[in-house]
CSV table of C-alpha atoms in Angstrom, one decimal:
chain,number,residue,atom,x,y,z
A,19,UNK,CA,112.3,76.1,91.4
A,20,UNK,CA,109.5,76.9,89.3
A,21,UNK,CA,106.2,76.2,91.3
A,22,UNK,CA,105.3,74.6,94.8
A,23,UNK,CA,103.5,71.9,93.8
A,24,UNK,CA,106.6,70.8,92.0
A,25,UNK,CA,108.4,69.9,95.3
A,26,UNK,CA,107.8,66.4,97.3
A,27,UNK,CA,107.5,66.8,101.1
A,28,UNK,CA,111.3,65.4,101.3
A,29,UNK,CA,112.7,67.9,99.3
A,30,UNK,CA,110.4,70.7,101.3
A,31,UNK,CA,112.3,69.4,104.2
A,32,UNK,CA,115.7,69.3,102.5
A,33,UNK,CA,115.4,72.7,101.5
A,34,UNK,CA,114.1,73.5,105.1
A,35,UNK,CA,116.5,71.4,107.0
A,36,UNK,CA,119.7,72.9,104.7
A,37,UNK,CA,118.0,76.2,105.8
A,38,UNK,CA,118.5,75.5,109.3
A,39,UNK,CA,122.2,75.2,108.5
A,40,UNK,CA,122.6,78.6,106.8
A,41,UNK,CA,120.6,80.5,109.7
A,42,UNK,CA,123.2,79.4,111.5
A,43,UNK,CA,126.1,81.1,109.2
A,44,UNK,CA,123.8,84.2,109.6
A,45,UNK,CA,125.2,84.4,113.4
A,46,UNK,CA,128.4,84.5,112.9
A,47,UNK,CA,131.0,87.4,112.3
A,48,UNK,CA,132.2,86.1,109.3
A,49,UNK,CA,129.0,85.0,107.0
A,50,UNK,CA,130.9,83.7,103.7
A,51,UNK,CA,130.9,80.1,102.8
A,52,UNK,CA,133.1,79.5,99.7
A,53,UNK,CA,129.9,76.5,98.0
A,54,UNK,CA,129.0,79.1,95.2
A,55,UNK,CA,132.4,80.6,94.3
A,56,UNK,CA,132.4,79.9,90.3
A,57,UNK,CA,128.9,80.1,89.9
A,58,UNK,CA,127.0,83.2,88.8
A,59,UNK,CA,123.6,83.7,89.5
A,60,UNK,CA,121.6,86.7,87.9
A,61,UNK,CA,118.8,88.4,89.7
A,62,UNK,CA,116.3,89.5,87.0
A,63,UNK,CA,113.2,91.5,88.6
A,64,UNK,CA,110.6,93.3,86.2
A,65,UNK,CA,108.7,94.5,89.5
A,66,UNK,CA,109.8,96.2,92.4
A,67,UNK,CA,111.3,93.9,95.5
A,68,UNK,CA,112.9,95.1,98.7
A,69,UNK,CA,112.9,92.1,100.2
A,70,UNK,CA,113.4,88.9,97.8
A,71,UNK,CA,115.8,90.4,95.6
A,72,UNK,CA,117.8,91.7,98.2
A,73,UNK,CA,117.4,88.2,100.4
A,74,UNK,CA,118.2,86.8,96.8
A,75,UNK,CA,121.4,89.1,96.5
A,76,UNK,CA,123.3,88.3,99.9
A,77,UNK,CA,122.3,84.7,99.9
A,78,UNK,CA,124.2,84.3,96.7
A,79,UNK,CA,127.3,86.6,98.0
A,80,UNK,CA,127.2,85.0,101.0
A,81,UNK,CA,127.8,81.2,99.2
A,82,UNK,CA,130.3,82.7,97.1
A,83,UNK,CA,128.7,83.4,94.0
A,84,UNK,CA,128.7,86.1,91.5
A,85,UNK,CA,125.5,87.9,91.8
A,86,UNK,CA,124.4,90.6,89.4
A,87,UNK,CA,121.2,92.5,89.4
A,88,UNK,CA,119.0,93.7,86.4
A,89,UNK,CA,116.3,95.4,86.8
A,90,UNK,CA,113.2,95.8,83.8
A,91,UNK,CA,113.9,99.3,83.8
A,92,UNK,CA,117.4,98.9,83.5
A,93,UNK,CA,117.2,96.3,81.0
A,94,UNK,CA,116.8,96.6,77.3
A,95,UNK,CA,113.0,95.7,77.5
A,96,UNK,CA,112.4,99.1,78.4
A,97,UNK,CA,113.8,99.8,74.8
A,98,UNK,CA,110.8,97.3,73.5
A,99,UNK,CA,113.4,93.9,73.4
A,100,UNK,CA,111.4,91.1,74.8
A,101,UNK,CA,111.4,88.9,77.5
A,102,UNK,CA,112.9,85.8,75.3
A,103,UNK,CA,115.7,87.8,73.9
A,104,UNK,CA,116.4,89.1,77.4
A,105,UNK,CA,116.8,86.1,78.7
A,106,UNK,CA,118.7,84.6,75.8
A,107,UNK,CA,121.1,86.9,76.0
A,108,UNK,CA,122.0,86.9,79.5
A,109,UNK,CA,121.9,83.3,79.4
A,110,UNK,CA,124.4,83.2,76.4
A,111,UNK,CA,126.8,84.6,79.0
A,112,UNK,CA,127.3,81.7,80.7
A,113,UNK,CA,125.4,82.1,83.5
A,114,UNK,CA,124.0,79.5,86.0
A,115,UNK,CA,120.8,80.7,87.3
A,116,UNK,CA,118.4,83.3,86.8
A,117,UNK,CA,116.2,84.2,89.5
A,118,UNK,CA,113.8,85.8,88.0
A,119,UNK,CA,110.3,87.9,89.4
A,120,UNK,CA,107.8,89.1,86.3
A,121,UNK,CA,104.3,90.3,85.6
A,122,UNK,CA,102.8,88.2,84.0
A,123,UNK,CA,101.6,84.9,85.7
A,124,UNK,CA,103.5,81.5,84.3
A,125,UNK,CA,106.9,83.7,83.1
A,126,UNK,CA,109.1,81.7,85.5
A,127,UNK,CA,107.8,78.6,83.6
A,128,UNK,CA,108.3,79.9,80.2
A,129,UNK,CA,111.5,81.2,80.8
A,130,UNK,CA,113.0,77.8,82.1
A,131,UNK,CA,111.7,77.0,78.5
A,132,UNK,CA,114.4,79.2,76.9
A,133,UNK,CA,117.4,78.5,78.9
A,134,UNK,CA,119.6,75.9,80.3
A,135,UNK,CA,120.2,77.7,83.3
A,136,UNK,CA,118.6,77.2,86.4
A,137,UNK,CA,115.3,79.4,86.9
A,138,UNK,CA,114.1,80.6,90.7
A,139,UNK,CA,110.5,81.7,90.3
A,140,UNK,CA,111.0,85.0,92.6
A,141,UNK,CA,106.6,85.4,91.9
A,142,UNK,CA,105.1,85.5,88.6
A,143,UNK,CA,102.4,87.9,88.5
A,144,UNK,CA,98.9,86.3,90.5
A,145,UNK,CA,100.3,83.0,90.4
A,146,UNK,CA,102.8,81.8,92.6
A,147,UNK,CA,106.2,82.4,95.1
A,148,UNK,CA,107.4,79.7,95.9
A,149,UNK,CA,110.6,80.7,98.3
A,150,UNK,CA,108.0,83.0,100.1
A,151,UNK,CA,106.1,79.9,101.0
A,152,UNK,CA,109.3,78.0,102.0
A,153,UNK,CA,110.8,80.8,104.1
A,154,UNK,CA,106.7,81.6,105.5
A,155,UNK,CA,106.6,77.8,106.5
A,156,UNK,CA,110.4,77.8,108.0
A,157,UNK,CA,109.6,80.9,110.3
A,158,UNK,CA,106.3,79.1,111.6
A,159,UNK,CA,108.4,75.7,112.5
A,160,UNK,CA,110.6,77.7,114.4
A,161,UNK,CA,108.7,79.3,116.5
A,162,UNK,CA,105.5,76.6,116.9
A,163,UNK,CA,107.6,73.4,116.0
A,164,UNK,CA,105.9,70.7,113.6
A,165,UNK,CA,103.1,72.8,111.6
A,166,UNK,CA,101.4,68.8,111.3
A,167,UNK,CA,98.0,69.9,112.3
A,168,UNK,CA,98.4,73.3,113.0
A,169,UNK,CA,95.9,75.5,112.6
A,170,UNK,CA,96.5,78.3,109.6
A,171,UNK,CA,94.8,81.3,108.5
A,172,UNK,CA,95.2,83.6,105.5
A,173,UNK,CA,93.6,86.5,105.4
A,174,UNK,CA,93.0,89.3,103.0
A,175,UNK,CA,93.6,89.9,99.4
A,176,UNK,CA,93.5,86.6,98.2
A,177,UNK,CA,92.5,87.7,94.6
A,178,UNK,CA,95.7,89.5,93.5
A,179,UNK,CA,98.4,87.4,95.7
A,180,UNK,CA,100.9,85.3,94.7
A,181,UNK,CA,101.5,84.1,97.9
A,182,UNK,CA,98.2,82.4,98.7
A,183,UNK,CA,98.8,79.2,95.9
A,184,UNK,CA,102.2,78.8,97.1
A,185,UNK,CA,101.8,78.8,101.0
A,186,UNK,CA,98.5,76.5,100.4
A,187,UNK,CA,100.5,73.9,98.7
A,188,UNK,CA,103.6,73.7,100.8
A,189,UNK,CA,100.9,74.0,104.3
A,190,UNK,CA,99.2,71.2,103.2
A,191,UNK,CA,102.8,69.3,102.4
A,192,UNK,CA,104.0,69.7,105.9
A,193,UNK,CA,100.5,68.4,107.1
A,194,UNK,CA,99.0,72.1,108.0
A,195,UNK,CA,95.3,73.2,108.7
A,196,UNK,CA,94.6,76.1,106.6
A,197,UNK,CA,91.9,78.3,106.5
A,198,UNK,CA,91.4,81.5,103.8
A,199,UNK,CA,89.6,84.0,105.2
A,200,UNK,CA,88.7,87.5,102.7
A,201,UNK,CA,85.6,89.4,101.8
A,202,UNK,CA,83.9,87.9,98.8
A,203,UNK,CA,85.0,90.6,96.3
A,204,UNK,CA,88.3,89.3,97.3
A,205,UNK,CA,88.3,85.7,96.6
A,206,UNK,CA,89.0,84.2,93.3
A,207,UNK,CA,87.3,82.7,91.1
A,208,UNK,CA,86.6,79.0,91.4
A,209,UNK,CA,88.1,78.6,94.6
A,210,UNK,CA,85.1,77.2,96.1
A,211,UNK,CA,85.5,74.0,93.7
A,212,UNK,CA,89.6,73.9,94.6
A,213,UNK,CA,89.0,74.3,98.2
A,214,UNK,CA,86.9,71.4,98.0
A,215,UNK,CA,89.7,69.4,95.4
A,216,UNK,CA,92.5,70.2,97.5
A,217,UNK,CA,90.7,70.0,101.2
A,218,UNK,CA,91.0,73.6,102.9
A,219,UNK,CA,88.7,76.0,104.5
A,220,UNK,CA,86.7,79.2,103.4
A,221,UNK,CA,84.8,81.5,105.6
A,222,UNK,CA,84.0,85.2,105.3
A,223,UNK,CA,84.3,85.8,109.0
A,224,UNK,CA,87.0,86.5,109.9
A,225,UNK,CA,86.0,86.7,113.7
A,226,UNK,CA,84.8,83.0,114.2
A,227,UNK,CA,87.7,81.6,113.3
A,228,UNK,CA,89.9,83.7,114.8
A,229,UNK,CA,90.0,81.9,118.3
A,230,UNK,CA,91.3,78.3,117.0
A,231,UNK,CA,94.0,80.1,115.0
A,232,UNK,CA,97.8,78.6,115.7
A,233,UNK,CA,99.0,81.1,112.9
A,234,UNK,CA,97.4,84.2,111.1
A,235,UNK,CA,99.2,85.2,107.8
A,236,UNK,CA,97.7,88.9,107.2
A,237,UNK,CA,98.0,89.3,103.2
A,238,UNK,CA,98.5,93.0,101.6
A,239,UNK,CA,95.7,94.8,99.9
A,240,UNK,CA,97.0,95.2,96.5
A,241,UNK,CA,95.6,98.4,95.2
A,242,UNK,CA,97.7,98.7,92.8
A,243,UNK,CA,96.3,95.2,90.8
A,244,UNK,CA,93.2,96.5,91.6
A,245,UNK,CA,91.0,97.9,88.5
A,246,UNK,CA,88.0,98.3,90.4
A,247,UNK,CA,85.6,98.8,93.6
A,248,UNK,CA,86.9,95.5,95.7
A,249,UNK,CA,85.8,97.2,98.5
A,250,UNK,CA,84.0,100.3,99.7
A,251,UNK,CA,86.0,102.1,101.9
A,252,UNK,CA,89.7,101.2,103.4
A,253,UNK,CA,87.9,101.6,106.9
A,254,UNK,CA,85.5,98.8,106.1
A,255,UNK,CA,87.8,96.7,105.3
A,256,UNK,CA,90.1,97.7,108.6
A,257,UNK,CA,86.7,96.7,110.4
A,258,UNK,CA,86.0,93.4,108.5
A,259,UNK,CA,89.2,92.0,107.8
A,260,UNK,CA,92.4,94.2,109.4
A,261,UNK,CA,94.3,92.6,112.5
A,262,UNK,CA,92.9,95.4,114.9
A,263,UNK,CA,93.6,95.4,118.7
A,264,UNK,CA,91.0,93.6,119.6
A,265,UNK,CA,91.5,91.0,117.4
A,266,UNK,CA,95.2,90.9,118.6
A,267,UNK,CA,93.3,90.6,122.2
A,268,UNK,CA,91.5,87.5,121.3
A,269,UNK,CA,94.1,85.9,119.3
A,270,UNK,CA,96.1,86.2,122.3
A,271,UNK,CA,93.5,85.0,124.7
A,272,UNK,CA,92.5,82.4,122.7
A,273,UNK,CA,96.2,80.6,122.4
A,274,UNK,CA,99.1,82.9,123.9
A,275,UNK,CA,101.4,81.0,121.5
A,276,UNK,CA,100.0,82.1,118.2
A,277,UNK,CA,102.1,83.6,115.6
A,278,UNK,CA,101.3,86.4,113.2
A,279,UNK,CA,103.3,86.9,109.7
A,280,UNK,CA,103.1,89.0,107.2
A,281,UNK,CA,104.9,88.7,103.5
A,282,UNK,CA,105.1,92.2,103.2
A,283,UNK,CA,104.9,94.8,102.5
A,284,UNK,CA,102.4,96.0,104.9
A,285,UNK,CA,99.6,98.5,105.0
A,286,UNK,CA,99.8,99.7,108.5
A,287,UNK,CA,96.6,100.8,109.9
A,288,UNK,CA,94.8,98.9,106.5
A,289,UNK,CA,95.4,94.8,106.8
A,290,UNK,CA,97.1,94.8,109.8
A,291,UNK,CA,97.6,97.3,113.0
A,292,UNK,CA,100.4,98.6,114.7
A,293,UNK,CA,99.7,96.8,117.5
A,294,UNK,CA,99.5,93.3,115.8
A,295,UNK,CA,102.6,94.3,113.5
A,296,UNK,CA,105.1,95.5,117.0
A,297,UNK,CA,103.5,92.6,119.0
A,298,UNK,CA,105.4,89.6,120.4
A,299,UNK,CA,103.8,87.6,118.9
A,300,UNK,CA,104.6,89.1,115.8
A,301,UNK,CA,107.2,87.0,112.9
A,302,UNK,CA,107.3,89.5,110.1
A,303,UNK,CA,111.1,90.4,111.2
A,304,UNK,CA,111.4,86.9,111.3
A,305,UNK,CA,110.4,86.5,107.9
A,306,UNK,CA,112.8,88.4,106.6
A,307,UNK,CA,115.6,87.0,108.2
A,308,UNK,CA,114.6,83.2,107.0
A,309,UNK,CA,114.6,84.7,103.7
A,310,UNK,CA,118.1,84.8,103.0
A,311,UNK,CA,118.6,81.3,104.8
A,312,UNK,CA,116.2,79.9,102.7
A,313,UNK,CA,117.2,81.1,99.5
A,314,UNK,CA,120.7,80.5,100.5
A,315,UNK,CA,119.2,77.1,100.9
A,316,UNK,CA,117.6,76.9,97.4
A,317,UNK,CA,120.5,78.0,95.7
A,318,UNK,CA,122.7,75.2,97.6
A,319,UNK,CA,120.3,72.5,96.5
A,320,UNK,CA,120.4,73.5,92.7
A,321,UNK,CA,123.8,75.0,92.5
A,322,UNK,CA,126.2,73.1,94.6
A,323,UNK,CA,127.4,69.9,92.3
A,324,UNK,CA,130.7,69.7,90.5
A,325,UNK,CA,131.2,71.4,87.2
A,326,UNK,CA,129.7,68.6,85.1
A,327,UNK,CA,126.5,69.2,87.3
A,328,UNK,CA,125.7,72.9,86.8
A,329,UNK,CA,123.0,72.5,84.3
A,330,UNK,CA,120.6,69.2,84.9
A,331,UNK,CA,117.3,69.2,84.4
A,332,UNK,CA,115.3,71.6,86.8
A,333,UNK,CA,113.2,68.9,87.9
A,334,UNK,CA,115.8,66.1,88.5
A,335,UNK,CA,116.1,65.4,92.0
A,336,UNK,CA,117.5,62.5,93.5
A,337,UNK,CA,117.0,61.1,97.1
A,338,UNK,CA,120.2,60.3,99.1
A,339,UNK,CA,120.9,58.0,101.7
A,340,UNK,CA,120.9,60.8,104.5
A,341,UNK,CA,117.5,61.7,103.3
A,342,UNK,CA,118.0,65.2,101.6
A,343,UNK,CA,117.3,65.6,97.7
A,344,UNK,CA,119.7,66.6,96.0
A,345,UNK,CA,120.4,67.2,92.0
A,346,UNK,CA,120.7,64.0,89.9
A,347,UNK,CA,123.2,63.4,88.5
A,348,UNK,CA,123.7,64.7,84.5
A,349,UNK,CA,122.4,62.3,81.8
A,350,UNK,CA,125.1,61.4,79.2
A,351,UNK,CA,126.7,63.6,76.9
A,352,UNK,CA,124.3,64.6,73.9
A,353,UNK,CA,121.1,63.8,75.6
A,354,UNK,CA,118.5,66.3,75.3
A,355,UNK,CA,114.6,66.8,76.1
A,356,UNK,CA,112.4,69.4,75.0
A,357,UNK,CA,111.8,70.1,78.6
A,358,UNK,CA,115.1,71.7,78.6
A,359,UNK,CA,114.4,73.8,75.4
A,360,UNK,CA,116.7,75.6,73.1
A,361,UNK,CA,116.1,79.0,71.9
């Protein structure tokens, strides 16, 4: 589970569908299903998480699993070893998947070069989070029903977040509108050439599209990526681009069934206002709940074959007869590809 674009809009609904399932262990008194026990899945963050790599830790406990945590400070990187013999050597321990959150953009990617294990992309730098987008799009079905047509906006920081690719990939998958919405300090690069490629919306003002608005996503200012002047003053940007209580008035005006979400974690009183945050209307909570149904989800789909399955090729999905994908099955003994890599 490397990047969103990797996934076909039957497996988004697998995953999502499966999801459905495990929200539903989440309810009861006793949470433990016994799919994982056996299988040991290592969280491996280099950045600070609250939510995902807690969300990651219970789903796997709650499927059984062995879960163990390392953090890059804990880890003997901070004693100058490298990623690649990080990895290496907790993947010489026999274990079955690293979930892993880094820095740098494209880490997820290069690690699944190293190993045979399975690799979760937990967000690699600027580049992508694919569960986010997942568990983002899972809260918005449940709430609004098929996001086919829906309107989408994402607004703020879309420079630094990792979030933005993801949710844009799997919103247009399940058929969703989406429009980014930022100051132009705060959009990347060449995105007016990818909005046009990949067939979203860009506007600077926030205000005019506000009203048509089935969903607003509110993105977090990420000062601490930030090198630079991206914008004068917090309170400008509160006034251009935060979910104020006015806004929150003619969101609500507008279409009394509109959702807000937020990935977290937020800037209260910068990107988004108490009053949006606290509202009804407000899914953030929400968020975090689907989070561990979804990854509980993810790690089903990769984790859950027989013992002569634990270690096919990451992108080796097969479509069933019930209309889930699932893992292929494992090519014959001695087969290789470089796409599996050895160290």
């Amino acid at each position: 589970m490397l990047s969103s674009a990797d996934l076909s809009l039957d497996q988004v609904r697998a995953i999502l569908d499966t999801a459905a399932e495990m929200h539903g262990v989440q309810q009861r008194e006793v949470k433990k299903l016994p799919t994982l026990r056996g299988r040991t899945v290592v969280n491996l963050f280099f950045e600070d998480s609250t939510r995902t790599r807690s969300s990651f830790e219970i789903a796997g406990k709650w499927l059984s699993a062995d879960v163990i945590n390392i953090s890059g400070k804990g880890s003997s990187t901070s004693k100058g070893e490298s990623l690649r013999d990080t990895v290496l050597t907790v993947a010489a321990m026999g274990v079955d998947a690293l979930v892993i959150r880094h820095h740098a953009s494209g880490a997820a990617h290069q690690v699944s070069q190293w190993v045979d294990a399975h690799v979760i992309n937990a967000g690699d730098g600027m580049h992508e989070h694919p569960t986010q987008a997942l568990l983002d799009a899972y809260t918005m079905e449940r709430r609004l029903g098929s996001l086919e047509g829906r309107h989408v906006l994402i607004v703020g920081d879309l420079t630094h977040s990792r979030v933005v690719r993801s949710n844009l990939i799997t919103l247009k998958t399940l058929g969703a509108r989406v429009t980014l919405v930022a100051p132009p300090t705060l959009m990347p690069s060449g995105i007016t050439a990818w909005a046009r490629a990949e067939g979203f919306d860009l506007t600077h003002d926030f205000d005019a599209v506000l009203p048509s608005a089935d969903a607003v996503m509110m993105l977090r200012v990420q000062r601490e990526r930030m090198s630079g002047g991206f914008f004068p003053t917090a309170r400008e940007y509160t006034v251009g681009y935060g979910l104020t209580r006015p806004r929150l008035d003619t969101l609500v005006a507008a279409n009394p069934d509109v959702v807000i979400c937020h990935p977290g974690p937020m800037n209260r009183g910068l990107e988004i206002g108490a009053d949006a945050a606290d509202a009804a209307q407000s899914l953030i909570l929400d968020q975090v709940s689907a989070g561990v149904a979804v990854r509980m989800s993810v790690l089903y789909h990769l984790l859950s074959g027989n013992d002569d399955q634990r270690r096919v090729p990451r992108s080796a999905w097969a479509d069933t007869s019930d209309g889930r994908a699932r893992p292929a099955a494992p090519r014959s003994a001695g087969a290789s590809t470089a796409e599996e890599g050895t160290a």
